[in-house]
XYZ file of C-alpha atoms in Angstrom:
740
model
C -10.652 -13.207 -19.938
C -11.118 -9.919 -18.057
C -9.575 -9.420 -14.649
C -13.015 -9.117 -13.020
C -14.200 -12.454 -14.587
C -11.066 -14.154 -13.239
C -11.780 -12.643 -9.820
C -15.292 -14.106 -9.825
C -13.899 -17.617 -10.377
C -11.723 -17.560 -7.208
C -12.413 -19.733 -4.191
C -14.489 -18.257 -1.313
C -11.422 -17.680 0.869
C -9.877 -15.288 -1.664
C -13.237 -13.704 -2.528
C -13.464 -12.583 1.111
C -10.250 -10.556 0.578
C -11.767 -9.061 -2.599
C -14.940 -8.129 -0.692
C -12.759 -6.285 1.846
C -11.458 -3.998 -0.941
C -14.773 -2.447 -1.848
C -16.773 0.049 0.306
C -18.489 3.389 -0.159
C -15.308 4.897 -1.558
C -15.583 2.523 -4.581
C -18.703 0.355 -4.472
C -18.522 -3.135 -5.967
C -21.645 -2.328 -8.019
C -19.477 0.030 -10.119
C -16.716 -2.487 -10.449
C -19.280 -5.023 -11.696
C -21.209 -2.737 -14.023
C -18.196 -1.000 -15.613
C -15.657 -3.803 -15.360
C -14.461 -3.716 -18.975
C -14.215 0.057 -19.174
C -12.470 0.350 -15.808
C -9.763 -2.111 -16.752
C -8.864 -0.241 -19.944
C -8.224 3.106 -18.214
C -4.805 4.302 -16.883
C -5.710 4.903 -13.250
C -2.099 4.767 -12.073
C -1.224 7.862 -14.081
C -4.471 9.611 -13.239
C -3.792 9.192 -9.528
C -0.931 11.676 -9.907
C -2.345 13.962 -12.666
C -5.360 15.997 -11.630
C -6.409 16.939 -15.189
C -6.406 13.337 -16.322
C -8.256 12.252 -13.164
C -10.903 14.872 -13.822
C -11.430 13.559 -17.341
C -11.709 9.972 -16.102
C -14.123 10.982 -13.382
C -16.390 12.701 -15.911
C -16.191 9.708 -18.192
C -17.008 7.344 -15.299
C -20.134 9.314 -14.485
C -21.139 9.183 -18.188
C -20.577 5.400 -18.235
C -22.736 5.063 -15.152
C -25.478 7.092 -16.905
C -25.296 4.726 -19.846
C -25.462 1.573 -17.783
C -28.284 2.935 -15.613
C -30.380 3.874 -18.645
C -30.019 0.297 -19.952
C -30.882 -1.343 -16.607
C -34.360 -2.943 -16.572
C -34.565 -3.569 -12.814
C -36.097 -0.503 -11.076
C -34.296 -1.152 -7.783
C -30.945 -1.475 -9.492
C -31.529 1.780 -11.366
C -32.375 3.502 -8.085
C -29.238 2.141 -6.325
C -26.982 3.203 -9.168
C -28.449 6.726 -9.029
C -27.714 6.952 -5.315
C -24.152 5.674 -5.893
C -23.632 8.271 -8.628
C -24.746 11.082 -6.357
C -22.447 9.846 -3.595
C -19.431 9.766 -5.967
C -20.177 13.317 -7.090
C -20.188 14.533 -3.493
C -16.979 12.695 -2.650
C -14.769 13.276 -5.700
C -15.907 16.283 -7.730
C -13.435 18.529 -5.940
C -10.607 15.956 -5.794
C -10.904 13.312 -8.603
C -7.240 12.153 -8.021
C -8.498 10.545 -4.784
C -10.978 8.441 -6.766
C -8.283 7.469 -9.240
C -5.968 6.455 -6.377
C -8.744 4.323 -4.847
C -9.490 2.517 -8.105
C -5.824 2.062 -8.958
C -5.224 0.472 -5.512
C -8.179 -1.894 -5.906
C -7.112 -3.085 -9.352
C -3.552 -3.606 -8.169
C -4.735 -5.624 -5.133
C -7.004 -7.672 -7.378
C -3.950 -8.570 -9.472
C -2.085 -9.547 -6.357
C -4.879 -11.802 -5.188
C -5.057 -13.453 -8.620
C -1.288 -13.919 -8.533
C -1.403 -15.494 -5.027
C -4.138 -17.823 -6.270
C -1.744 -19.094 -8.999
C 1.041 -19.672 -6.466
C 1.118 -22.921 -4.463
C 1.353 -21.033 -1.181
C 1.602 -17.535 0.225
C 4.697 -16.267 1.893
C 4.920 -15.938 5.706
C 4.405 -12.194 5.774
C 1.348 -12.200 3.531
C -0.132 -15.166 5.449
C 0.279 -13.267 8.744
C -1.505 -10.225 7.307
C -4.428 -12.055 5.673
C -5.707 -14.610 8.098
C -9.067 -15.228 9.708
C -7.638 -14.316 13.178
C -7.367 -10.740 12.114
C -10.995 -10.573 10.992
C -12.159 -12.168 14.262
C -10.022 -9.680 16.242
C -11.671 -6.764 14.430
C -15.158 -8.132 15.181
C -14.260 -8.429 18.833
C -12.996 -4.821 18.785
C -16.258 -3.621 17.183
C -18.236 -5.343 19.951
C -16.096 -3.951 22.814
C -16.292 -0.365 21.501
C -20.046 -0.694 21.074
C -20.487 -2.073 24.603
C -18.446 0.812 26.068
C -20.435 3.341 24.020
C -23.677 1.814 25.297
C -22.485 1.864 28.911
C -21.585 5.546 28.599
C -25.006 6.352 27.198
C -26.683 4.565 30.098
C -24.567 6.622 32.524
C -25.954 9.764 30.996
C -29.381 8.564 32.027
C -28.100 7.660 35.515
C -26.609 11.155 36.004
C -29.855 12.678 34.893
C -31.757 10.462 37.344
C -29.370 11.547 40.177
C -29.968 15.188 39.201
C -33.739 14.727 39.443
C -33.452 12.939 42.835
C -31.244 15.717 44.101
C -33.606 18.466 42.916
C -36.407 16.724 44.734
C -34.412 16.385 47.883
C -33.261 19.999 47.676
C -36.780 21.300 47.222
C -38.146 19.321 50.193
C -35.156 20.207 52.369
C -35.470 23.944 51.736
C -39.212 23.769 52.218
C -38.712 22.118 55.561
C -36.161 24.765 56.548
C -38.612 27.526 55.729
C -41.346 26.230 58.067
C -39.164 24.545 60.674
C -39.615 27.161 63.488
C -43.452 27.295 63.339
C -44.229 23.639 62.533
C -41.815 22.304 65.150
C -43.988 23.641 67.929
C -47.411 22.977 66.327
C -46.805 19.546 64.785
C -43.541 17.983 66.006
C -44.536 14.459 64.808
C -44.992 15.645 61.236
C -41.640 17.375 61.351
C -39.973 14.230 62.657
C -41.542 12.206 59.851
C -40.366 14.740 57.247
C -36.792 14.603 58.586
C -36.910 10.809 58.403
C -38.104 10.996 54.806
C -35.318 13.453 53.889
C -32.770 11.141 55.536
C -34.040 8.274 53.433
C -33.842 10.400 50.277
C -30.262 11.399 51.170
C -29.303 7.822 51.797
C -30.735 6.902 48.378
C -28.912 9.806 46.769
C -25.684 8.719 48.385
C -26.192 5.186 47.099
C -26.837 6.420 43.589
C -23.784 8.695 43.661
C -21.591 5.771 44.793
C -23.147 3.549 42.181
C -22.590 5.927 39.257
C -18.961 6.520 40.385
C -18.400 2.773 40.589
C -19.806 2.344 37.084
C -17.624 5.141 35.826
C -14.615 3.516 37.416
C -15.475 0.224 35.685
C -15.870 1.928 32.267
C -12.596 3.830 32.683
C -10.840 0.536 33.472
C -12.501 -1.010 30.409
C -11.298 1.841 28.168
C -7.806 1.652 29.655
C -7.689 -2.052 28.890
C -9.186 -1.515 25.453
C -6.551 1.113 24.562
C -3.569 -0.893 25.929
C -4.586 -4.444 24.844
C -6.379 -3.806 21.564
C -6.591 -0.256 20.181
C -2.887 0.578 20.375
C -1.872 -2.894 19.069
C -4.298 -2.460 16.201
C -2.692 0.904 15.414
C 0.800 -0.646 15.519
C -0.465 -3.458 13.312
C -1.796 -0.954 10.751
C 1.571 0.926 10.806
C 3.360 -2.412 10.196
C 1.015 -3.204 7.335
C 1.709 0.264 5.974
C 5.389 -0.626 5.864
C 4.699 -3.959 4.093
C 2.360 -2.242 1.555
C 5.064 0.389 0.877
C 7.448 -2.322 -0.349
C 4.877 -4.068 -2.560
C 2.991 -6.172 -0.036
C -0.808 -6.496 0.324
C -2.923 -3.385 0.008
C -3.143 -1.276 3.153
C -6.708 -1.311 4.585
C -8.299 -0.701 7.894
C -7.663 3.072 8.431
C -11.383 3.864 8.270
C -11.993 1.136 10.820
C -9.292 2.601 13.075
C -10.897 6.034 12.594
C -14.234 4.647 13.781
C -12.691 2.981 16.870
C -10.681 6.007 17.819
C -13.567 8.386 17.338
C -16.098 6.278 19.287
C -13.646 5.806 22.105
C -12.838 9.511 22.199
C -16.552 10.367 22.189
C -17.074 8.037 25.129
C -14.248 9.659 27.078
C -15.429 13.216 26.362
C -18.963 12.233 27.338
C -17.613 10.850 30.643
C -15.673 14.094 31.224
C -18.946 15.997 30.804
C -20.653 13.631 33.219
C -17.921 14.258 35.832
C -18.341 18.005 35.286
C -22.056 17.561 35.860
C -21.424 15.682 39.122
C -19.176 18.526 40.181
C -22.065 20.941 39.603
C -24.360 18.788 41.711
C -22.203 18.951 44.818
C -22.369 22.754 44.661
C -26.073 22.403 45.513
C -26.023 19.371 47.754
C -23.134 17.815 49.606
C -22.678 16.092 52.907
C -20.205 14.316 55.104
C -18.501 11.369 53.316
C -19.917 12.550 49.976
C -18.150 10.206 47.427
C -18.079 12.783 44.592
C -15.457 15.149 46.086
C -13.409 12.173 47.180
C -13.308 10.251 43.899
C -14.055 12.788 41.119
C -10.567 14.471 40.950
C -8.754 11.216 40.456
C -11.283 9.955 37.857
C -11.088 13.241 35.973
C -7.282 12.966 35.833
C -7.580 9.459 34.489
C -10.067 10.457 31.843
C -7.938 13.464 30.791
C -4.851 11.185 30.565
C -6.750 8.762 28.330
C -8.021 11.574 26.082
C -4.581 13.069 25.793
C -2.868 9.818 24.795
C -5.739 8.647 22.582
C -5.635 11.842 20.499
C -1.866 12.037 20.500
C -1.554 8.495 19.142
C -4.251 9.181 16.536
C -1.990 11.560 14.640
C -0.635 9.404 11.844
C 1.070 9.594 8.446
C -1.627 8.349 6.164
C 0.454 8.626 2.960
C 4.216 8.210 3.324
C 6.417 10.701 1.405
C 6.511 9.819 -2.275
C 7.510 11.379 -5.557
C 4.542 11.514 -8.011
C 6.978 10.446 -10.732
C 7.582 7.153 -8.890
C 4.302 6.326 -7.130
C 5.233 2.668 -6.602
C 8.559 3.568 -4.894
C 7.672 5.637 -1.824
C 10.170 6.819 0.763
C 12.740 7.849 -1.845
C 13.160 11.586 -2.353
C 15.272 13.217 -5.035
C 16.607 16.668 -4.290
C 14.874 19.372 -6.260
C 11.957 17.079 -7.211
C 8.412 17.588 -5.801
C 7.141 14.979 -3.347
C 3.874 14.580 -1.472
C 2.786 13.282 1.926
C -0.350 13.267 4.039
C -1.112 13.194 7.746
C -4.419 12.589 9.421
C -6.119 12.768 12.808
C -8.047 9.554 13.446
C -10.368 11.205 15.966
C -13.349 13.188 14.644
C -14.010 15.985 17.126
C -16.470 18.708 16.178
C -15.120 20.862 19.023
C -11.688 21.152 17.487
C -10.506 24.482 16.158
C -10.283 23.704 12.446
C -7.468 26.190 11.965
C -5.161 23.440 13.084
C -1.743 24.102 11.604
C 0.747 21.323 10.873
C 4.450 22.043 10.537
C 6.892 19.705 8.763
C 10.557 19.507 9.673
C 13.251 17.511 7.959
C 15.708 15.510 10.111
C 14.424 17.047 13.372
C 16.697 16.347 16.336
C 19.120 14.413 14.136
C 22.314 13.790 16.179
C 25.350 15.549 14.700
C 27.607 13.407 12.594
C 24.875 10.771 11.920
C 24.781 11.585 8.194
C 27.254 13.149 5.787
C 24.587 15.287 4.013
C 22.040 17.690 5.433
C 18.876 18.961 3.763
C 16.143 21.502 4.313
C 12.621 21.931 2.940
C 12.752 24.469 0.154
C 8.995 25.121 -0.132
C 6.315 26.108 2.367
C 6.358 23.662 5.227
C 3.174 24.653 7.108
C -0.420 23.933 6.156
C -3.845 23.898 7.831
C -5.720 20.681 8.368
C -9.102 20.482 6.622
C -12.220 18.315 6.953
C -12.382 15.586 4.325
C -15.950 15.165 3.044
C -15.218 11.802 1.510
C -13.769 10.246 4.693
C -16.429 10.740 7.357
C -15.273 14.254 8.201
C -11.802 13.477 9.509
C -9.143 16.150 9.807
C -6.184 15.745 7.415
C -3.683 17.699 5.456
C -1.770 16.772 2.322
C 1.469 18.450 1.438
C 1.634 18.188 -2.333
C 4.534 20.490 -3.257
C 7.420 19.738 -0.883
C 11.009 19.846 -2.193
C 14.340 19.170 -0.567
C 17.571 21.086 -1.080
C 20.974 20.058 0.141
C 22.697 22.451 2.502
C 25.901 24.129 1.233
C 29.058 23.285 3.119
C 31.965 25.517 4.154
C 34.907 25.313 1.726
C 32.796 22.988 -0.396
C 33.413 19.958 1.844
C 30.675 18.006 3.536
C 32.616 16.681 6.458
C 31.597 13.666 8.544
C 32.077 11.384 5.589
C 30.939 8.078 6.953
C 31.193 4.450 5.865
C 27.601 4.403 4.668
C 26.693 5.026 1.025
C 24.251 7.717 0.043
C 21.412 5.186 -0.265
C 22.186 3.757 3.219
C 21.771 7.107 4.948
C 18.290 7.309 6.455
C 16.380 10.513 7.101
C 13.048 11.478 8.591
C 10.233 13.965 8.037
C 8.490 15.116 11.228
C 5.012 16.649 11.646
C 3.950 18.820 14.563
C 0.705 20.485 15.625
C -0.858 21.817 18.829
C -4.520 22.426 19.684
C -6.842 22.837 22.643
C -10.066 20.890 23.070
C -12.415 21.270 26.077
C -9.695 23.017 28.058
C -7.120 20.300 27.330
C -3.988 21.331 25.383
C -2.582 18.528 23.239
C 0.739 18.586 21.406
C 0.741 16.298 18.398
C 3.889 14.867 16.772
C 4.498 12.054 14.362
C 7.133 11.190 11.773
C 7.442 9.365 8.478
C 9.118 6.091 7.931
C 12.865 6.499 7.242
C 13.603 8.142 3.910
C 16.401 7.765 1.420
C 17.500 10.943 -0.306
C 19.124 10.747 -3.714
C 20.546 13.417 -6.005
C 20.561 11.409 -9.255
C 18.024 9.036 -10.726
C 20.790 6.439 -11.166
C 20.690 6.042 -7.370
C 17.076 4.971 -7.459
C 17.704 1.160 -7.561
C 20.080 1.409 -4.637
C 17.619 3.610 -2.739
C 14.735 1.214 -3.319
C 16.596 -1.863 -2.094
C 17.444 0.055 1.100
C 13.807 0.959 1.562
C 12.841 -2.682 1.041
C 15.451 -4.063 3.476
C 14.591 -1.623 6.265
C 10.794 -2.069 6.108
C 11.121 -5.818 5.848
C 13.227 -6.136 8.959
C 12.431 -3.129 11.196
C 9.210 -1.674 12.546
C 10.874 1.197 14.379
C 10.293 4.543 12.457
C 13.151 6.309 14.162
C 15.903 3.755 13.763
C 17.984 5.916 11.449
C 21.234 4.083 12.294
C 19.763 0.888 10.890
C 22.424 0.416 8.181
C 25.317 0.891 10.590
C 24.767 -2.792 11.441
C 21.903 -4.139 9.260
C 20.341 -7.428 10.379
C 20.094 -10.453 8.125
C 16.930 -11.725 6.461
C 15.868 -15.294 5.971
C 15.507 -16.475 2.343
C 11.758 -17.088 2.979
C 11.356 -13.448 3.988
C 13.448 -12.073 1.177
C 11.970 -14.282 -1.584
C 8.444 -13.099 -0.669
C 9.429 -9.468 -0.993
C 11.223 -10.110 -4.291
C 8.061 -11.725 -5.651
C 6.122 -8.606 -4.578
C 8.395 -6.497 -6.712
C 7.343 -8.470 -9.791
C 3.644 -8.360 -8.934
C 3.862 -4.581 -8.349
C 5.973 -3.585 -11.311
C 5.313 -6.418 -13.744
C 1.752 -7.378 -12.864
C 2.525 -10.973 -11.893
C 4.559 -12.364 -9.001
C 7.066 -15.157 -9.098
C 6.041 -18.781 -8.712
C 7.763 -21.373 -6.475
C 10.050 -22.597 -9.332
C 11.157 -19.097 -10.291
C 11.951 -18.228 -6.671
C 13.891 -21.460 -6.367
C 15.978 -20.476 -9.428
C 16.620 -17.039 -7.924
C 17.626 -18.630 -4.671
C 20.093 -20.837 -6.447
C 21.685 -17.818 -8.125
C 21.954 -15.845 -4.853
C 22.655 -18.587 -2.368
C 24.077 -21.495 -4.359
C 23.878 -24.744 -2.443
C 21.972 -23.087 0.392
C 18.981 -22.207 -1.766
C 16.901 -25.128 -0.477
C 17.044 -23.859 3.035
C 14.257 -21.298 3.606
C 15.747 -20.253 6.944
C 19.174 -19.480 5.438
C 20.338 -16.046 6.586
C 20.970 -13.581 3.721
C 23.141 -10.566 4.515
C 22.527 -7.017 3.318
C 25.925 -7.039 1.615
C 25.201 -10.273 -0.221
C 22.024 -8.843 -1.730
C 23.037 -5.359 -2.686
C 26.778 -4.670 -2.323
C 28.798 -7.709 -3.270
C 29.175 -8.475 -6.962
C 27.940 -11.794 -8.298
C 31.034 -14.039 -8.739
C 32.602 -13.275 -12.092
C 30.249 -10.343 -12.801
C 30.753 -6.569 -12.372
C 27.339 -6.074 -10.735
C 25.439 -7.126 -7.573
C 22.486 -9.501 -7.428
C 20.074 -6.637 -6.798
C 21.347 -4.516 -9.689
C 20.906 -7.566 -11.954
C 17.358 -8.229 -10.718
C 16.314 -4.582 -10.809
C 17.459 -4.291 -14.429
C 15.277 -7.268 -15.270
C 12.258 -5.652 -13.586
C 12.789 -2.503 -15.630
C 13.092 -4.588 -18.830
C 9.854 -6.428 -18.131
C 7.959 -3.312 -17.214
C 8.969 -1.367 -20.334
C 9.363 -4.014 -23.016
C 8.238 -7.462 -22.041
C 5.029 -7.065 -20.072
C 2.628 -8.916 -22.497
C 5.019 -11.896 -22.853
C 5.715 -11.966 -19.103
C 2.050 -11.935 -18.160
C 1.350 -14.869 -20.464
C 3.878 -16.933 -18.445
C 6.013 -17.465 -21.574
C 9.289 -16.321 -19.968
C 10.902 -19.021 -17.882
C 13.205 -16.281 -16.680
C 15.829 -17.318 -14.172
C 16.953 -20.691 -15.437
C 20.744 -21.249 -15.568
C 22.552 -22.340 -18.743
C 23.080 -25.779 -17.265
C 19.448 -26.290 -16.374
C 18.468 -24.879 -19.767
C 20.469 -27.636 -21.466
C 18.849 -30.267 -19.321
C 15.344 -29.063 -20.157
C 15.883 -28.811 -23.900
C 18.042 -31.856 -24.709
C 15.205 -34.330 -25.188
C 12.828 -31.914 -26.912
C 11.867 -31.572 -30.587
C 14.281 -29.643 -32.778
C 13.423 -25.995 -32.780
C 12.123 -26.058 -29.182
C 13.239 -22.914 -27.429
C 12.872 -21.227 -24.069
C 13.205 -17.616 -22.926
C 15.436 -16.677 -20.023
C 17.053 -13.555 -18.665
C 20.735 -13.055 -19.342
C 23.119 -13.834 -16.488
C 25.937 -11.859 -18.050
C 24.151 -8.655 -19.089
C 22.186 -6.149 -17.044
C 18.628 -6.073 -18.347
C 18.930 -8.625 -21.156
C 16.724 -11.446 -22.397
C 17.807 -14.284 -24.631
C 16.377 -17.462 -26.150
C 18.053 -20.824 -26.655
C 16.892 -23.517 -29.060
C 17.872 -27.065 -29.524
C 18.929 -28.798 -32.796
C 19.707 -32.500 -33.487
C 22.552 -33.335 -35.868
C 22.466 -36.186 -38.411
C 24.579 -38.319 -36.084
C 22.190 -37.689 -33.191
C 24.359 -35.007 -31.724
C 22.441 -32.406 -29.657
C 23.271 -28.762 -30.327
C 22.206 -25.733 -28.380
C 22.177 -22.201 -29.746
C 21.723 -19.076 -27.653
C 21.122 -15.672 -29.212
C 23.033 -12.657 -27.986
C 20.839 -11.070 -25.271
C 18.338 -8.421 -26.336
C 18.575 -5.259 -24.230
C 16.475 -2.116 -24.076
C 18.333 -0.687 -27.108
C 17.057 -3.440 -29.422
C 13.688 -3.924 -27.744
C 12.859 -0.250 -28.182
C 13.084 -0.850 -31.925
C 11.172 -4.126 -32.127
C 8.522 -5.705 -29.890
C 9.817 -8.980 -28.491
C 6.971 -11.065 -29.914
C 7.803 -9.774 -33.370
C 11.464 -10.669 -32.806
C 10.364 -14.270 -32.115
C 8.185 -14.306 -35.227
C 10.688 -12.787 -37.644
C 13.957 -14.103 -36.281
C 16.296 -15.609 -38.942
C 19.600 -17.458 -38.865
C 22.225 -17.106 -41.614
C 24.869 -19.787 -42.024
C 27.044 -20.827 -44.988
C 25.229 -22.985 -47.534
C 21.883 -22.904 -45.668
C 18.808 -20.912 -46.686
C 18.039 -18.325 -43.975
C 15.226 -19.590 -41.825
C 13.594 -19.101 -38.436
C 14.811 -21.913 -36.197
C 12.232 -21.234 -33.488
C 9.410 -23.781 -33.749
C 8.072 -24.678 -30.296
C 8.008 -22.683 -27.052
C 9.120 -25.004 -24.212
C 7.771 -27.520 -23.510
C 5.896 -28.090 -26.766
C 3.653 -25.047 -27.678
C 3.775 -24.095 -31.338
C 5.400 -20.719 -31.643
C 2.516 -18.966 -33.427
C -0.028 -20.486 -31.096
C 1.834 -19.027 -28.125
C 2.749 -15.570 -29.524
C 0.207 -15.103 -32.300
C -2.073 -12.695 -30.505
C 0.953 -10.643 -29.397
C 2.273 -10.057 -32.912
C 2.061 -6.543 -34.223
C 0.095 -6.836 -37.469
C -1.119 -3.281 -37.940
C -0.310 -2.057 -41.509
C 1.576 1.163 -41.994
C -0.561 4.181 -42.754
C 2.281 6.194 -44.169
C 1.635 6.821 -47.852
C 2.868 6.753 -50.615
C 5.890 4.915 -49.104
C 6.406 1.176 -49.544
C 6.230 -0.487 -46.156
C 9.421 -2.058 -44.756
C 10.106 -4.656 -42.146
C 12.816 -4.892 -39.460
C 13.966 -8.463 -39.293
C 16.239 -9.730 -36.430
C 18.927 -12.064 -37.804
C 21.929 -13.951 -36.453
C 24.935 -15.370 -38.161
C 25.477 -18.916 -36.877
C 29.122 -19.753 -36.219
C 30.493 -22.529 -38.315
C 31.968 -24.509 -35.456
C 29.306 -26.626 -33.647
C 29.321 -27.929 -30.187
C 27.014 -29.537 -27.711
C 27.439 -26.548 -25.433
C 25.259 -23.508 -26.164
C 26.744 -21.409 -28.895
C 26.210 -17.724 -29.126
C 24.446 -16.346 -32.183
C 25.378 -12.766 -32.770
C 22.421 -10.528 -33.571
C 23.243 -7.244 -35.237
C 21.106 -4.251 -34.311
C 18.096 -3.888 -36.653
C 17.492 -2.843 -39.339
C 19.541 -5.133 -41.611
C 22.160 -3.858 -43.962
C 21.186 -3.638 -47.682
C 23.405 -6.551 -48.466
C 21.806 -8.803 -45.941
C 18.351 -7.750 -47.093
C 19.244 -8.548 -50.773
C 20.477 -11.999 -49.759
C 17.274 -12.710 -47.824
C 15.181 -11.470 -50.737
C 16.991 -13.798 -53.105
C 16.535 -16.895 -50.905
C 13.048 -16.174 -49.470
C 11.450 -14.617 -52.589
C 9.914 -11.605 -50.755
C 7.239 -9.864 -52.799
C 8.261 -6.244 -52.053
C 4.863 -4.931 -53.204
C 2.870 -7.139 -50.896
C 4.991 -6.637 -47.731
C 3.019 -5.280 -44.812
C 4.507 -4.120 -41.546
C 4.017 -1.512 -38.877
C 7.570 -0.316 -39.218
C 7.838 2.393 -41.857
C 10.898 4.186 -43.074
């Protein structure tokens, strides 16, 4: 069943999250109409390769043409035509943005499907995906709209005051011009005119006080909006950006923030113009106790203060530093390797000088002695912000070709060698800009989340676990001394993040049972306590008892193995995974002979093994475990084919495949049949050959799991001759994808 069909079968609560993924950047109509085609394309790679993204964009437009031509409904055809035109405007010049949007949507769909299969969400994901957040955003929309409406009404009020003042000014000057002659000829009329002018001045004074009072109320409302809602929403987005960086739910809401910031800024700038207009009015007409000269300066300062801090806080890192070679592991930078990052101004201001230059600095203001290594940006570190057509005209700049180089040290020594490892040293990338808008000079500055800098790809696992730990437990972007005394995490926090790693890199998160097994391996008897505190050292630095590697190195090697060699089997839920040898024996002992289960090796880094059960003539239960398959073997044979072709050799017994039923009782071919590689070789005129995994069963039997040694394929000629003799292979009819 396609991913989109699975999505459509979800409950309403989860469908609301799906609905939140799709907007004008990637309309759901396209997802629906091109679902099969979309799911077969490699959007992850295209998001980082412009040429491939361009090809996919062209193909997508062709697919839309095809679907539109087949559509019978006139309205649907019209809507698809409009969508196609919008996509061309948005993505023709930058198709990688489209690929990134689609890749993110598909990944988040998989996460939602995975969470639907789990009995419950973790605490972090629950906190980010609840109805309270949606209600809070609706309330924010309403408040911003009310403020915007109030400011628009004040425009009309200022215009009304201007008209009243012009009328008063005209009558006053007219009276002045005829005052000397009319005062003698018609003193009563003059007295009446003065009374009328006084009434007009009183009314004007009332209106001035009224508009200033309304302005004061709106300024207070904006102050409260910024402090109680807008800034917290921005901090919430930044926190969700951290969680998304380590595999959590997709980051959304930036366009909504952009709208709130822009509308609030527009209201403030409009109020500043209104205050300027009031200042112009008092040049023509003023009087004793005039409220405008008394109140305007203070109000103007408050408005300027709000504008300054609103725009200053709107300068954000939209895309955290990331190497295109490892798009799912941001915040790790390897020296000499290109990395990208993007900053954005959340306020859309047409008055801004668009030659707004942004400068990047690495480890700006870093205290001396904090780190043992120092770096500088090798490439151009200054770029001009541009208007993005596909994002409502916001100002942004993407640095696509940054590189770091380590500084050379005197006498070849680094000095300041600390207690922290390379992957525990945190660094920062700062961004600075300065511009003037409506006479107000604003200095912008923001910084990335803490970065880990590595010099060798072998440091990548250690760097990634540091990134995970920091962003799980800290929301302070400048806490670069974090690993000097790292806090502990509860098992409930850590287990959720570990599950995210599997959903991100392997397509499917861990269920409750698998997490429980992992907890048992890491925490032992404390695994059942979700609030048990796990130390940084326990996760990543201390070796597992009796093993030469840490828990994280073991788990990361499994993730790599799944991603590269076991993905189809893993996504079918056929790998039990983290079961211990003792639990394995308990599960298999009462099962049919030939029942087997798949688990990851506890003694090898990046190994998978299978154990099957046999029953002796005297009722004795025997367990056999094959020597773990690592990447060296799996690169030669797909794992499903290993299961199909596996043979055991023992003295006096015809070689046979002992694997009959996948635990608990699924016939082997029923489980793995569609994963078998059955494509015939197209290499002619050679006779096709087959790589067959075999084990030699040890003669001594025991009720404890025995290890079956599996030589590396292919078999030796002697072994093949023996199998040919016992199994009667017809060499001319053999068909296999593995050719000599």
